[in-house]
Amino acid sequence: MRSYGQYCSIARALDVVGDRWTLLIVRELLLQGPCRFTDLRNGLPGIAANLLSSRLKELEAAGLITREDAPPPIATALYRLSETGLELEPVLKALGLFGLRFMTEERPDDAFQARWLAYAPQWFTTDTDPDAAPAVIQLCAGGELAFIELREGRVRTQVGRAADPDLVLDGPPRSVLGLLSGLLDLDSARQLDLTATGRLDLLTRLQPVPQDHTPVQEQAGR
C-alpha cells in the first residue's frame, strides 16, 4: 500500500482507502452485508480476481474489514466491515451526493445493478410529509428492480418487485435516478423515455436531500 507521506488526516485516510476499487469494495459490504469473495466480485464488474484479493488483504491489514470462515452450507470465507470500516458510511454518502451532478451522462458500457438503484433514494431522498399514509414506489431501471417504502417519515428501499405499488417509475437508469435525485423534472425525465404510472403526487412527497454548499472558507469566517 503506497503512502502520500504527509502528516495530514486526509492524506492518511487516502493512504488506506485511496486506491482504485477500495471504496467500491466498502460500498458492496455496506449494501450487501457480509460477503463471500464471489459475492464481492459479482458486485464489482470489471475487477480482476487477483486485484480484489489484494485489496481485501490490505483492508484487513488496516482493520477495516474482518475475514472469518463460515460454517456449511456456505463453507467459505465471509468478509464484513469492522466497526472502523462502518465509519466510512457517511463518507460514501457524501461522495455519492457529490457525484450525483456527474450522473447526467449514461455511458453505454456502464454496468448497473439493482443494489445501486435501491441505495440512491434511501441515501439521497427524504419524505417531506411524515404524517401521510404509507406508500410504495416501484422503480424499474434498465431491467433492474427496486422499490421505495414511505412510512412514518422514513425512506426505506429494497431490491425486487413490490406487491401493490402506488406509483411505478420505469425507464433508463438516467431518467429514473435523474428524477429521484432532482437532476430532472418529470417532463424532462419523460423525454428520456421514463413512464410514470399511478400516484404522481408521491413525487412531491419524495424530495432530494437538501445539500449544503457553504464553502469551508465561509464557515471558518463565521
C-alpha positions in Angstrom: 0.0 0.0 0.0 1.5 3.3 -1.1 1.6 6.3 1.2 1.4 10.0 0.4 4.0 10.6 3.1 2.1 13.6 4.5 1.2 14.4 8.1 -2.4 15.2 7.2 -5.5 13.3 8.2 -6.9 13.5 4.6 -3.7 12.1 3.2 -3.6 9.4 5.9 -7.2 8.4 5.1 -6.3 8.2 1.4 -3.3 6.0 2.3 -5.8 3.5 3.4 -8.8 3.9 1.1 -7.5 5.9 -1.8 -6.5 3.0 -4.1 -8.7 2.1 -7.1 -11.7 -0.2 -6.2 -11.2 0.1 -2.4 -14.1 2.3 -1.6 -16.3 0.3 -4.0 -15.5 -2.8 -2.0 -16.6 -0.9 1.1 -19.8 0.1 -0.8 -20.6 -3.5 -1.5 -20.0 -4.6 2.0 -22.3 -1.8 3.2 -25.1 -2.7 0.8 -24.8 -6.5 0.9 -23.6 -7.1 4.4 -21.2 -10.0 5.0 -20.0 -11.3 1.6 -18.2 -14.2 0.1 -15.4 -13.4 -2.4 -17.7 -14.3 -5.3 -20.4 -12.0 -4.0 -18.0 -9.1 -4.0 -16.6 -9.9 -7.4 -20.2 -10.1 -8.8 -20.9 -6.7 -7.3 -17.7 -5.2 -8.8 -17.9 -5.8 -12.6 -14.5 -5.3 -14.2 -12.3 -6.1 -11.2 -9.7 -8.8 -11.6 -9.8 -11.6 -9.0 -6.1 -11.1 -8.0 -6.7 -7.4 -7.5 -9.8 -8.0 -5.4 -7.8 -10.5 -3.3 -5.0 -7.9 -2.8 -7.4 -5.1 -1.9 -9.1 -7.4 0.7 -5.8 -8.2 2.3 -4.9 -4.5 2.5 -8.3 -3.6 4.1 -8.0 -6.5 6.6 -4.5 -5.4 7.5 -5.7 -1.8 8.0 -8.5 -3.1 10.3 -11.4 -2.0 8.0 -12.7 -5.5 7.4 -12.7 -8.9 9.1 -12.5 -12.3 7.5 -14.0 -15.4 9.0 -14.6 -18.9 7.9 -18.4 -19.6 7.7 -19.9 -23.0 8.5 -21.8 -25.1 6.0 -23.6 -24.7 3.8 -21.6 -21.6 3.0 -18.3 -23.2 3.9 -16.2 -20.3 2.7 -14.7 -17.1 4.0 -17.0 -14.3 4.8 -15.8 -10.7 4.7 -17.6 -8.0 6.7 -16.9 -4.4 7.7 -15.3 -3.8 11.1 -16.5 -1.0 13.4 -13.8 1.1 11.8 -14.9 0.2 8.3 -18.6 1.0 9.1 -17.5 4.6 10.0 -16.9 5.0 6.2 -20.7 5.0 5.5 -21.1 8.8 5.9 -18.0 9.3 3.7 -19.6 7.2 0.9 -22.9 9.0 1.3 -21.1 12.3 0.9 -19.2 11.1 -2.1 -22.4 9.7 -3.6 -24.2 13.0 -3.1 -21.4 14.9 -4.6 -21.3 12.5 -7.5 -24.9 13.0 -8.5 -24.0 16.0 -10.6 -21.9 13.8 -12.8 -24.8 11.3 -13.5 -26.2 13.3 -16.4 -24.4 11.1 -18.9 -25.3 7.4 -19.1 -22.5 5.6 -20.9 -23.4 2.5 -22.9 -20.8 0.3 -21.3 -21.6 1.3 -17.7 -22.7 -1.6 -15.5 -25.8 -1.1 -13.4 -27.2 -3.3 -10.6 -30.4 -3.3 -8.5 -28.5 -2.6 -5.3 -27.2 0.7 -6.7 -30.7 1.6 -7.8 -32.0 0.8 -4.3 -29.5 2.8 -2.2 -29.9 6.0 -4.1 -33.4 7.0 -2.8 -32.7 5.7 0.7 -29.5 7.8 1.0 -30.4 10.8 -1.1 -34.1 11.5 -0.7 -36.4 12.4 2.2 -40.1 12.1 3.0 -41.5 15.6 3.2 -44.9 14.5 4.6 -44.1 12.2 7.5 -47.7 12.2 8.7 -49.1 10.9 5.4 -50.3 7.4 4.8 -47.7 4.8 3.9 -46.9 4.5 0.2 -44.8 2.4 -2.1 -43.0 3.4 -5.3 -41.7 0.7 -7.7 -38.5 1.5 -9.6 -37.7 -0.3 -12.9 -34.4 1.0 -14.4 -32.6 -0.8 -17.1 -34.2 -4.1 -16.2 -33.2 -3.8 -12.5 -36.0 -3.7 -9.9 -36.2 -2.0 -6.5 -38.9 -0.3 -4.5 -39.3 2.6 -2.1 -41.4 2.5 1.1 -42.5 5.8 2.6 -43.6 5.3 6.2 -43.6 7.5 9.3 -41.2 9.9 7.7 -38.6 7.3 6.7 -37.5 6.3 3.3 -36.7 2.6 3.1 -35.7 0.7 -0.1 -35.4 -2.9 -1.1 -34.3 -4.8 -4.2 -37.1 -6.6 -6.1 -40.7 -6.1 -7.0 -43.4 -4.7 -4.7 -46.7 -6.5 -4.5 -49.0 -3.5 -5.0 -47.1 -0.2 -5.6 -48.9 3.2 -5.6 -46.5 4.6 -8.2 -44.3 2.9 -10.9 -41.4 4.6 -12.4 -40.0 2.7 -15.4 -37.2 3.8 -17.7 -33.5 4.0 -18.3 -31.3 4.5 -15.2 -30.5 8.0 -16.2 -34.2 9.0 -16.2 -35.2 7.2 -13.0 -32.2 8.3 -10.9 -32.3 11.8 -12.5 -35.9 12.2 -11.4 -35.3 10.9 -7.9 -32.1 13.0 -7.4 -33.7 16.2 -8.6 -31.4 16.5 -11.7 -34.5 16.1 -13.9 -38.2 17.2 -13.5 -40.9 14.8 -14.6 -41.3 16.3 -18.1 -37.5 16.1 -18.7 -37.4 12.5 -17.4 -40.3 11.6 -19.8 -38.3 13.0 -22.7 -35.7 10.3 -21.7 -38.3 7.5 -22.0 -39.5 7.5 -18.4 -43.0 6.3 -17.8 -44.8 7.1 -14.6 -48.0 5.3 -13.7 -50.1 5.8 -10.6 -49.9 8.5 -7.9 -47.8 11.2 -9.3 -48.3 13.3 -6.1 -45.8 11.0 -4.4 -43.1 12.7 -6.4 -43.8 15.9 -4.5 -43.7 14.0 -1.2 -40.3 12.3 -2.1 -37.7 15.0 -2.4 -33.9 15.1 -2.7 -32.0 15.7 0.5 -31.0 19.4 0.7 -27.3 20.0 0.0 -25.2 22.4 2.0 -22.8 24.1 -0.5 -21.4 26.6 2.1 -17.7 26.8 1.4 -15.3 25.8 4.1 -13.7 29.2 4.0 -17.0 30.9 4.6 -17.8 28.6 7.5 -14.4 29.3 9.1 -15.1 33.0 8.9 -18.4 32.9 10.8 
